[in-house]
PDB file of N, CA and C in Angstrom:
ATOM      1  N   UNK A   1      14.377 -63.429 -28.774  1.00  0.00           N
ATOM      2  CA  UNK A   1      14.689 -62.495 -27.722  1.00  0.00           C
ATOM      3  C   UNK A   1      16.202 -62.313 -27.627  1.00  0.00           C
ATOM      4  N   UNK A   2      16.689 -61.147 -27.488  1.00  0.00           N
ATOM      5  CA  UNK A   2      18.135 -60.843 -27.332  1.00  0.00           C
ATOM      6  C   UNK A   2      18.342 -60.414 -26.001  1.00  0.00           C
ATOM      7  N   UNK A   3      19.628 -60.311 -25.476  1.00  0.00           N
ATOM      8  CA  UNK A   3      19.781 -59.920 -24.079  1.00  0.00           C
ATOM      9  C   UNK A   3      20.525 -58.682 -24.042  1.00  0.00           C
ATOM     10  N   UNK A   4      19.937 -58.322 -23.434  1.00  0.00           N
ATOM     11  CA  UNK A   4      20.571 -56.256 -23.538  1.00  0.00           C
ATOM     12  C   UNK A   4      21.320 -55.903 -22.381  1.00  0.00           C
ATOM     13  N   UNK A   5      22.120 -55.108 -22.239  1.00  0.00           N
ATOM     14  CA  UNK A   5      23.187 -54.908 -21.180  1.00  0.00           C
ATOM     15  C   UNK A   5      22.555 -53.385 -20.441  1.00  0.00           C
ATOM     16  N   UNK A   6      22.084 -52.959 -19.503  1.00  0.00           N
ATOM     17  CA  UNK A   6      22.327 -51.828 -19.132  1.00  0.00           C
ATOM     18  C   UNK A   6      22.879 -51.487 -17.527  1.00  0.00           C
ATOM     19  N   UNK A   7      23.684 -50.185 -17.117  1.00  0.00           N
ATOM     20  CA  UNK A   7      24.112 -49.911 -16.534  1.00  0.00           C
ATOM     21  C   UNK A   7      23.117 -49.096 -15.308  1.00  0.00           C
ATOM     22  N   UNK A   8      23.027 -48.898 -13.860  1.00  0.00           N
ATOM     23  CA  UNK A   8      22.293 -47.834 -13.434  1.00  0.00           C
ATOM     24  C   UNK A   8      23.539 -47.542 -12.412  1.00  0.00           C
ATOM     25  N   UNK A   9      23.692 -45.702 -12.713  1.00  0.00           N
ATOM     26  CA  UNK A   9      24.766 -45.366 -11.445  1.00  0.00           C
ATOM     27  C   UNK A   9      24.473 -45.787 -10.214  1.00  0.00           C
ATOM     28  N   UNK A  10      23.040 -46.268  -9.994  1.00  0.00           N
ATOM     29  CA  UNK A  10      23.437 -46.588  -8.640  1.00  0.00           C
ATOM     30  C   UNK A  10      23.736 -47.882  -7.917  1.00  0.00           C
ATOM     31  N   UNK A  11      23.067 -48.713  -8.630  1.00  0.00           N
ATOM     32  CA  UNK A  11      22.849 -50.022  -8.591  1.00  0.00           C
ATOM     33  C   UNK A  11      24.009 -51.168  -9.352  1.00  0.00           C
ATOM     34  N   UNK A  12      24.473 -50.510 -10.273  1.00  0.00           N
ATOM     35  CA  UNK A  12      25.116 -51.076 -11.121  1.00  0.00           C
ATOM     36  C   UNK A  12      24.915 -51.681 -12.647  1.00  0.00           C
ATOM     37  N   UNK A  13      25.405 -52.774 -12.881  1.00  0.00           N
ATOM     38  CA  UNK A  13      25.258 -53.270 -14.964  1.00  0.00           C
ATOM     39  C   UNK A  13      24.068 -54.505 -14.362  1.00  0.00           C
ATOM     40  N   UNK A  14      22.873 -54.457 -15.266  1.00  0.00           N
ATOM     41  CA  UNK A  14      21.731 -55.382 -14.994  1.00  0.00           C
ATOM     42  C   UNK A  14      21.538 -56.093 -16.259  1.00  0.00           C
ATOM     43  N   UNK A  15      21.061 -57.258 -16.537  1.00  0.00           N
ATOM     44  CA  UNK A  15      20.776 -57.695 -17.890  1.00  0.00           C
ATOM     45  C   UNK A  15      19.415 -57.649 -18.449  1.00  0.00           C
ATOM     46  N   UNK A  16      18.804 -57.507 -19.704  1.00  0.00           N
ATOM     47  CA  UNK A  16      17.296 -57.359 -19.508  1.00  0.00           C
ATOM     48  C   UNK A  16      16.675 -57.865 -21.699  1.00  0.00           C
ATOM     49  N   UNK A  17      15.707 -59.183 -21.047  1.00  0.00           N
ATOM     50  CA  UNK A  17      16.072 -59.811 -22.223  1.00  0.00           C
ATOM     51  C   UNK A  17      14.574 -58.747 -23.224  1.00  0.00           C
ATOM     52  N   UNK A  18      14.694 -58.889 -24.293  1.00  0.00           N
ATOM     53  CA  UNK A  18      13.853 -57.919 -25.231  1.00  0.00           C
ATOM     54  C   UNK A  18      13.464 -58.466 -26.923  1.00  0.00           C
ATOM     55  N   UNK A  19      12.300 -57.859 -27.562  1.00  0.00           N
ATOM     56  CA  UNK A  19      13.008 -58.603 -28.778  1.00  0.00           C
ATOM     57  C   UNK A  19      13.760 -58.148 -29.177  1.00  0.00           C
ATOM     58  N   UNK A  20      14.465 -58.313 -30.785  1.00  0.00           N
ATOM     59  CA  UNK A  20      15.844 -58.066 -31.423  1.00  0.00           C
ATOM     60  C   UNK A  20      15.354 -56.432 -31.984  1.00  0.00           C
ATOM     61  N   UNK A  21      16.284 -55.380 -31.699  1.00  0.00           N
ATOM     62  CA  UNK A  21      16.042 -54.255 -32.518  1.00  0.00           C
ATOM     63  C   UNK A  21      15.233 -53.059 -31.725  1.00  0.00           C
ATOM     64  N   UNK A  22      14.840 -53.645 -30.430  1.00  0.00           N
ATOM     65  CA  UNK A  22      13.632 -53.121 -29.306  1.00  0.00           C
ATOM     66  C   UNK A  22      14.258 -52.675 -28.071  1.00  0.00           C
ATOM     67  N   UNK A  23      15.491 -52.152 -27.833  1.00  0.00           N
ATOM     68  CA  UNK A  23      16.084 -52.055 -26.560  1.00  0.00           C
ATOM     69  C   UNK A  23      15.860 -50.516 -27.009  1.00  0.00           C
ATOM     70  N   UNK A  24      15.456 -49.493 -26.139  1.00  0.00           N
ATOM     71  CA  UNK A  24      15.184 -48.284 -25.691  1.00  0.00           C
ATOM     72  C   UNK A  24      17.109 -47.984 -25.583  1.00  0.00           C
ATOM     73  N   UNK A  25      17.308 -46.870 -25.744  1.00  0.00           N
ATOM     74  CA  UNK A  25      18.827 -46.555 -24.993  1.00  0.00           C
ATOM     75  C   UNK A  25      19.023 -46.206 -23.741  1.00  0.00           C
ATOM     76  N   UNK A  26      17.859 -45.990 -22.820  1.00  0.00           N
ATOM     77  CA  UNK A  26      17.690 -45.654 -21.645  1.00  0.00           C
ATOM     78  C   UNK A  26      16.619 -47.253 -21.058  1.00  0.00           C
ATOM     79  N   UNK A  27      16.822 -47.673 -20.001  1.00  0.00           N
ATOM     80  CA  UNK A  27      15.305 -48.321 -19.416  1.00  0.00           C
ATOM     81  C   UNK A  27      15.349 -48.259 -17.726  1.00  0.00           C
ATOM     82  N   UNK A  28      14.354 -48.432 -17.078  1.00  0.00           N
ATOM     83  CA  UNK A  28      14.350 -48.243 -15.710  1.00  0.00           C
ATOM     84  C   UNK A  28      15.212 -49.605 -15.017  1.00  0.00           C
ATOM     85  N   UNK A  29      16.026 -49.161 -14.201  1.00  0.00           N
ATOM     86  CA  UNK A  29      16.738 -49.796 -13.477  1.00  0.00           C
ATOM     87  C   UNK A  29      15.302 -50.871 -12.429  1.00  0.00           C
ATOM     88  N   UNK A  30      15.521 -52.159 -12.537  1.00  0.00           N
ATOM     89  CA  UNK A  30      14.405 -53.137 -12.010  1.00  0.00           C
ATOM     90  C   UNK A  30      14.655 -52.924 -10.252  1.00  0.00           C
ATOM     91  N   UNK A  31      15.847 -52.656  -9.676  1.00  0.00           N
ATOM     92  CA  UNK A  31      16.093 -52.610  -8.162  1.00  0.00           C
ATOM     93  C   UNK A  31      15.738 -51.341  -7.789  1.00  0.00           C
ATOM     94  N   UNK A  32      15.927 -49.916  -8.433  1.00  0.00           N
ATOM     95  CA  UNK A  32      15.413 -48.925  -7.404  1.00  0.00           C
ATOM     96  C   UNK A  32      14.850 -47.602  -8.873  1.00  0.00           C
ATOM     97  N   UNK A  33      14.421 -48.382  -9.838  1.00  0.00           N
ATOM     98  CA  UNK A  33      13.688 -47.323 -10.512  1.00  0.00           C
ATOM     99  C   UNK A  33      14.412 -46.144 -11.283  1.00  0.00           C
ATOM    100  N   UNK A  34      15.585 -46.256 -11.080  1.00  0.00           N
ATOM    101  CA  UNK A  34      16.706 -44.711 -11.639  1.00  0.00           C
ATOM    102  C   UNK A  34      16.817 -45.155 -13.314  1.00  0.00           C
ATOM    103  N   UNK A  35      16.889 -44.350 -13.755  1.00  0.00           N
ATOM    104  CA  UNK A  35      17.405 -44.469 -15.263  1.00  0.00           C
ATOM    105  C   UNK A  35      18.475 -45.297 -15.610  1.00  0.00           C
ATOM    106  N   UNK A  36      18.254 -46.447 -16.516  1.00  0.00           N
ATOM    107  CA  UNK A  36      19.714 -46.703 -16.519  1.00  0.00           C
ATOM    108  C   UNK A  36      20.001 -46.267 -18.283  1.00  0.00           C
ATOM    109  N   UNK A  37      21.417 -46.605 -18.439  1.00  0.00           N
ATOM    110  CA  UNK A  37      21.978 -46.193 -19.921  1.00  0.00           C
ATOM    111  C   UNK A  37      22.169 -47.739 -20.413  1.00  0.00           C
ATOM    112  N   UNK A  38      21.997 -47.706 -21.753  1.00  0.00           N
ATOM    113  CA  UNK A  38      22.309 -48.961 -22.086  1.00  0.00           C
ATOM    114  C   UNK A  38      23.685 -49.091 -22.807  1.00  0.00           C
ATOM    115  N   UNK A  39      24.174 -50.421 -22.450  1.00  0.00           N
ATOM    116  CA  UNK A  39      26.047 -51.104 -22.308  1.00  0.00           C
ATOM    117  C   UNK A  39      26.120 -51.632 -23.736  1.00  0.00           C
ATOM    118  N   UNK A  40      26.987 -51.238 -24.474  1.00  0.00           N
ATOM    119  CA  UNK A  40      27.656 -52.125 -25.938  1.00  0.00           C
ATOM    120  C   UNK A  40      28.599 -52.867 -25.310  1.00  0.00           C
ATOM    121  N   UNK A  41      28.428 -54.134 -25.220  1.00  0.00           N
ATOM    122  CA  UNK A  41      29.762 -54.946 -24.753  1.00  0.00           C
ATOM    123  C   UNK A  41      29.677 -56.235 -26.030  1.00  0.00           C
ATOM    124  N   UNK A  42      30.739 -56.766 -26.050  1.00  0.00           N
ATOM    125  CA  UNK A  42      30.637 -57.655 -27.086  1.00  0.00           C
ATOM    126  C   UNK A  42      29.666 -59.461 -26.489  1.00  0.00           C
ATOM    127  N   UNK A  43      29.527 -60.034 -27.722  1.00  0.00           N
ATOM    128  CA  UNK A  43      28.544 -60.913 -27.453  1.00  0.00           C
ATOM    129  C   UNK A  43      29.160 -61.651 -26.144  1.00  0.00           C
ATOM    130  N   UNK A  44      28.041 -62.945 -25.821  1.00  0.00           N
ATOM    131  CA  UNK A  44      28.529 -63.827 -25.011  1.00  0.00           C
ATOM    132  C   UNK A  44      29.121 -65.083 -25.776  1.00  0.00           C
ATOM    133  N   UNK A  45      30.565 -65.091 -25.631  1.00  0.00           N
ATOM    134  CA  UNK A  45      31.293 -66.143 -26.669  1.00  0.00           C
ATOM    135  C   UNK A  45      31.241 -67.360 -25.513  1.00  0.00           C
ATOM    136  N   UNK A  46      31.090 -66.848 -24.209  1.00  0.00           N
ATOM    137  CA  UNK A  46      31.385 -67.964 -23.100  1.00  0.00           C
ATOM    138  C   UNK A  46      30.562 -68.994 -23.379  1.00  0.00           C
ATOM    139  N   UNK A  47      29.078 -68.593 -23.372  1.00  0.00           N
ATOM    140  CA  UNK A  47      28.515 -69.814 -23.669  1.00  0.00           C
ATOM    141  C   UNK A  47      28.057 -70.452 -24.930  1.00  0.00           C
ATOM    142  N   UNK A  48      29.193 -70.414 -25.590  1.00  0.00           N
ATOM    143  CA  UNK A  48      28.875 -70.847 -27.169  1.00  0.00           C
ATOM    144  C   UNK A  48      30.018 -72.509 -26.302  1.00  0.00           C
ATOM    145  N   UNK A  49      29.368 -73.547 -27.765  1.00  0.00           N
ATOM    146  CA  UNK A  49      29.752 -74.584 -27.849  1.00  0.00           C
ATOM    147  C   UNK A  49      31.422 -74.667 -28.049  1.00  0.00           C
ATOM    148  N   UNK A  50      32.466 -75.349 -27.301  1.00  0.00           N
ATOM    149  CA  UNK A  50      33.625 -75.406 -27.682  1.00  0.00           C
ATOM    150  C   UNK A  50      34.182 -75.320 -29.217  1.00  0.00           C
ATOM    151  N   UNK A  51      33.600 -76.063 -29.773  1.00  0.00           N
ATOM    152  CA  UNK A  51      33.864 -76.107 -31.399  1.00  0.00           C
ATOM    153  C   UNK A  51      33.551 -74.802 -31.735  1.00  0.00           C
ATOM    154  N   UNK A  52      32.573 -74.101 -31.666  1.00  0.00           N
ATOM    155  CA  UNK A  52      32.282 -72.304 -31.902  1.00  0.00           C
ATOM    156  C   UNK A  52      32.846 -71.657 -31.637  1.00  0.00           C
ATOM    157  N   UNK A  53      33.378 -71.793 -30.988  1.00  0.00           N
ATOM    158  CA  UNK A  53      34.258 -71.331 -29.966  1.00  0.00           C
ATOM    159  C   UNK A  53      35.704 -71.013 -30.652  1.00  0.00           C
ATOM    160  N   UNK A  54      36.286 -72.213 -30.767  1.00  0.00           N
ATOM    161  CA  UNK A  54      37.446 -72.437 -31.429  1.00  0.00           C
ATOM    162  C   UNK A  54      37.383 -71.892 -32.981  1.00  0.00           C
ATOM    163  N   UNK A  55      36.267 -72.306 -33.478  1.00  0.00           N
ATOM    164  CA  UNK A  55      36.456 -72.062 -34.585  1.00  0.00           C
ATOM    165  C   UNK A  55      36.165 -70.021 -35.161  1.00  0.00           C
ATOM    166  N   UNK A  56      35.907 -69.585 -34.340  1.00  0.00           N
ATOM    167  CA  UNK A  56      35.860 -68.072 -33.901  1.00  0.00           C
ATOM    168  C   UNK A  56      37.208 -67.579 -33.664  1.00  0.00           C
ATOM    169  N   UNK A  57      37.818 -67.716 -32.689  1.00  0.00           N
ATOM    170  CA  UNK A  57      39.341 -68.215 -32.576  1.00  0.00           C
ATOM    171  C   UNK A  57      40.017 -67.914 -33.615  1.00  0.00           C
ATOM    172  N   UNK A  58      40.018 -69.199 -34.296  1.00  0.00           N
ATOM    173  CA  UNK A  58      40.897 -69.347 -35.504  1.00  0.00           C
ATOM    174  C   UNK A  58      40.523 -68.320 -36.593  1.00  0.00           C
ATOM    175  N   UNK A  59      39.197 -68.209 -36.716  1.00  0.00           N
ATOM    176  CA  UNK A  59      39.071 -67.004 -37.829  1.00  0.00           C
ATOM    177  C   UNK A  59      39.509 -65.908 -37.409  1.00  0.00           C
ATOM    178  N   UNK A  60      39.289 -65.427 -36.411  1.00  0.00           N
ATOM    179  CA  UNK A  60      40.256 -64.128 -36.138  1.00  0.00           C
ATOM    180  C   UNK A  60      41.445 -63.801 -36.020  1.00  0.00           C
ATOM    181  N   UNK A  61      42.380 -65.046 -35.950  1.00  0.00           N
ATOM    182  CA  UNK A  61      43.396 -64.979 -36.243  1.00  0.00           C
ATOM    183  C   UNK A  61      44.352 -64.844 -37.613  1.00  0.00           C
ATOM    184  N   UNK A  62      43.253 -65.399 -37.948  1.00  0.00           N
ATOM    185  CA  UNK A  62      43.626 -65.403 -39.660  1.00  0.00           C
ATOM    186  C   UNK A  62      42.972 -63.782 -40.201  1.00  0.00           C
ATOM    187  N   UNK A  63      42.761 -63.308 -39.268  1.00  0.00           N
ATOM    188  CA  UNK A  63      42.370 -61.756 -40.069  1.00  0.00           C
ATOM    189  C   UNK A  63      43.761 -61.059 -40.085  1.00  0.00           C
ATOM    190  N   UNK A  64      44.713 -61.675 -38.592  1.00  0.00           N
ATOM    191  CA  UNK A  64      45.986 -60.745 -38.826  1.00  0.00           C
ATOM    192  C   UNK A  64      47.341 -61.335 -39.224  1.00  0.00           C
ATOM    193  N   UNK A  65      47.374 -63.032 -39.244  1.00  0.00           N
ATOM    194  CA  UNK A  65      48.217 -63.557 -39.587  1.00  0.00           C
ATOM    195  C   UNK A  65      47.598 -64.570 -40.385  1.00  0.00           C
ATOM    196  N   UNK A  66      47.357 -64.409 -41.630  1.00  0.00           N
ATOM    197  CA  UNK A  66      46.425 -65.673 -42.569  1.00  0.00           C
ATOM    198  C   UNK A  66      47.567 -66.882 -42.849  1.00  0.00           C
ATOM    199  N   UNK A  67      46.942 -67.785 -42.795  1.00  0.00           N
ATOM    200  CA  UNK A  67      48.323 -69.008 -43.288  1.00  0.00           C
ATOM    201  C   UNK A  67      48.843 -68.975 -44.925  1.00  0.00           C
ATOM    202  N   UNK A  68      50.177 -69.163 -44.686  1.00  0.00           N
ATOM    203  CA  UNK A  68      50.910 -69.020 -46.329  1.00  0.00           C
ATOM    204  C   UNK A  68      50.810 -70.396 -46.890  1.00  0.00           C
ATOM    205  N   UNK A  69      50.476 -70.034 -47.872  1.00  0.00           N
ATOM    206  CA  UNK A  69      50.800 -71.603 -48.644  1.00  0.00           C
ATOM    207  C   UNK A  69      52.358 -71.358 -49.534  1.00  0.00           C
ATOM    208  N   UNK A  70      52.653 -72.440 -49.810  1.00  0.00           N
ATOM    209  CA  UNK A  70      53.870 -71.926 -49.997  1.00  0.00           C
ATOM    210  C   UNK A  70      54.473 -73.038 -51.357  1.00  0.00           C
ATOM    211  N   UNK A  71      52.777 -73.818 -51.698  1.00  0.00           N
ATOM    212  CA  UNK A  71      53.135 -74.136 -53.248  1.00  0.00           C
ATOM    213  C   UNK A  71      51.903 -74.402 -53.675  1.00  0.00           C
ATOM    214  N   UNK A  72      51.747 -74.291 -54.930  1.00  0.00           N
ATOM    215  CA  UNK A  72      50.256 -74.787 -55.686  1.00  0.00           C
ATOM    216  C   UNK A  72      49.536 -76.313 -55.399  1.00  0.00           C
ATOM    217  N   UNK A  73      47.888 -76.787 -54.708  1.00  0.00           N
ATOM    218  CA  UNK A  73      48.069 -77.930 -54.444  1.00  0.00           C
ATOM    219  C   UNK A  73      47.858 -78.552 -55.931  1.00  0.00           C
ATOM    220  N   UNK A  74      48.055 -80.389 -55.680  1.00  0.00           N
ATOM    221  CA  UNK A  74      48.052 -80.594 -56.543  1.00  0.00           C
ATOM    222  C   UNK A  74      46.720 -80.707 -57.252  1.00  0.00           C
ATOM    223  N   UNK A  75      46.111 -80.817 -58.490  1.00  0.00           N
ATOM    224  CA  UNK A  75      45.580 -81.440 -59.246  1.00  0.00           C
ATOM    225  C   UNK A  75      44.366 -82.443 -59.103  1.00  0.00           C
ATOM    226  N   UNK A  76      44.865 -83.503 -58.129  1.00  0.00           N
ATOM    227  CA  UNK A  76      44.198 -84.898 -58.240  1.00  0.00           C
ATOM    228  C   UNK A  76      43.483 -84.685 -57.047  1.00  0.00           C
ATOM    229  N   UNK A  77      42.009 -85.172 -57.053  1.00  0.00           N
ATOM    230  CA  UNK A  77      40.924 -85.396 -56.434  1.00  0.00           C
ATOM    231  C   UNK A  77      41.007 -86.449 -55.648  1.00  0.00           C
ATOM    232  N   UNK A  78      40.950 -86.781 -54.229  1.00  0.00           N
ATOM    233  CA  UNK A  78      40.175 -88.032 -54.002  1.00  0.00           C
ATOM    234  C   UNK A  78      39.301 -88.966 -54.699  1.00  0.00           C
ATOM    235  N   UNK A  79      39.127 -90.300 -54.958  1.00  0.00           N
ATOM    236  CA  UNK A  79      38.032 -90.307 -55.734  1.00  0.00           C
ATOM    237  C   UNK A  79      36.772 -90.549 -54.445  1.00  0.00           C
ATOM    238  N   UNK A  80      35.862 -90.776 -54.528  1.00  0.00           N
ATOM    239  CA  UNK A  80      34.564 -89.905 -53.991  1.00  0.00           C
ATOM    240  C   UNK A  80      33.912 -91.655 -53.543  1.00  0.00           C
ATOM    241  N   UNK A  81      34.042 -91.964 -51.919  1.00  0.00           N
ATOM    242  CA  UNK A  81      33.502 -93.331 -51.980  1.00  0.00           C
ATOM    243  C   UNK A  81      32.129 -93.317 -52.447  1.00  0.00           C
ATOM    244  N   UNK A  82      31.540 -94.618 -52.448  1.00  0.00           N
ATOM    245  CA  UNK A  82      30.057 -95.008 -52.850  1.00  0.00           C
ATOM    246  C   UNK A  82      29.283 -94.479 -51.261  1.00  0.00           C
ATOM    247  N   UNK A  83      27.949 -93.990 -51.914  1.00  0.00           N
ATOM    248  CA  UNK A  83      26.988 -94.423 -50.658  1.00  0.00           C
ATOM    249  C   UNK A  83      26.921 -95.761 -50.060  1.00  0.00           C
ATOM    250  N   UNK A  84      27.070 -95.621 -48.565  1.00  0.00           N
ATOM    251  CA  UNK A  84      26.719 -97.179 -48.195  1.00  0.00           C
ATOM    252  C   UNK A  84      25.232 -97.770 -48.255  1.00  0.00           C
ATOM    253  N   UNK A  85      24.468 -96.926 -48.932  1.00  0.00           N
ATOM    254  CA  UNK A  85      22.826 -97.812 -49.056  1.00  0.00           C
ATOM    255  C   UNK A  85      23.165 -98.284 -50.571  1.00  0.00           C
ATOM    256  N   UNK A  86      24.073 -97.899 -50.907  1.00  0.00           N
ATOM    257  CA  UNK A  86      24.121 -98.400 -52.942  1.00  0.00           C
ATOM    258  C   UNK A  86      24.210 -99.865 -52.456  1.00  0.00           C
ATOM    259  N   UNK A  87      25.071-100.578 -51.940  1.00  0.00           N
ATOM    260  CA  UNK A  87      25.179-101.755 -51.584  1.00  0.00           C
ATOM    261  C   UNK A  87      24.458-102.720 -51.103  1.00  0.00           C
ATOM    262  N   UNK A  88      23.343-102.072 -50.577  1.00  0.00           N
ATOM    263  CA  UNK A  88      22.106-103.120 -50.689  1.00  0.00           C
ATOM    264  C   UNK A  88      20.745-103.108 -51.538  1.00  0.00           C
ATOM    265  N   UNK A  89      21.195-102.356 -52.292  1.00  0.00           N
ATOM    266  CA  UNK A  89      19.848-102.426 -53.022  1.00  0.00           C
ATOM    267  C   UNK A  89      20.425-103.712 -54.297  1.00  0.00           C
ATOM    268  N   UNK A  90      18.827-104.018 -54.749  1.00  0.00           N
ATOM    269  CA  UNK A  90      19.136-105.197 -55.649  1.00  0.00           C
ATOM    270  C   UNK A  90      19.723-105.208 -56.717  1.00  0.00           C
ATOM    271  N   UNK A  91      20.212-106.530 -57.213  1.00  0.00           N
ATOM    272  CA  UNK A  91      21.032-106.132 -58.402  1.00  0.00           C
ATOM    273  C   UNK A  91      20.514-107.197 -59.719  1.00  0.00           C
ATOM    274  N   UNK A  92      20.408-106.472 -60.736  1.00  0.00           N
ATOM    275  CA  UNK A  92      19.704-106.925 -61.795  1.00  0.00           C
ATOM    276  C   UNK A  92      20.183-108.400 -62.272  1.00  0.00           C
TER     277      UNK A  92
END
């Protein structure tokens, strides 16, 4: 279910949940029956998780100021620790 935005001149902006792809561009206002128009507003970022949040943030920032690197990295890998279950299994 998605949540759809619509407006009624008289009443005002109402929310009205639907499935995805199923919102009419018009629907009846639920308080006094008038037509309402339906609202493009952008998602709800409020109630996303802080980390989503942030990390939304940062990508959009990098659409208008991307970070410079400002030399080639190097070469060398971490090497890659062991699983910690390798260590208990038996040994021949």
């Amino acid at each position: 279910m998605a949540t759809y935005e619509y407006s009624c001149s008289l009443c005002g902006p109402f929310d009205v949940k639907l499935a995805i792809g199923t919102a009419p561009s018009t629907y009846g206002c639920p308080v006094c029956s008038a037509v309402a128009r339906r609202v493009f507003s952008s998602p709800a970022f409020s109630v996303m998780p802080h980390g989503v949040s942030s990390l939304h943030e940062r990508e959009e920032k990098s659409r208008e100021a991307p970070a410079v690197v400002s030399e080639v990295p190097s070469g060398e890998r971490p090497q890659p620790r062991p699983h910690p279950a390798l260590s208990r299994l038996p040994r021949p």
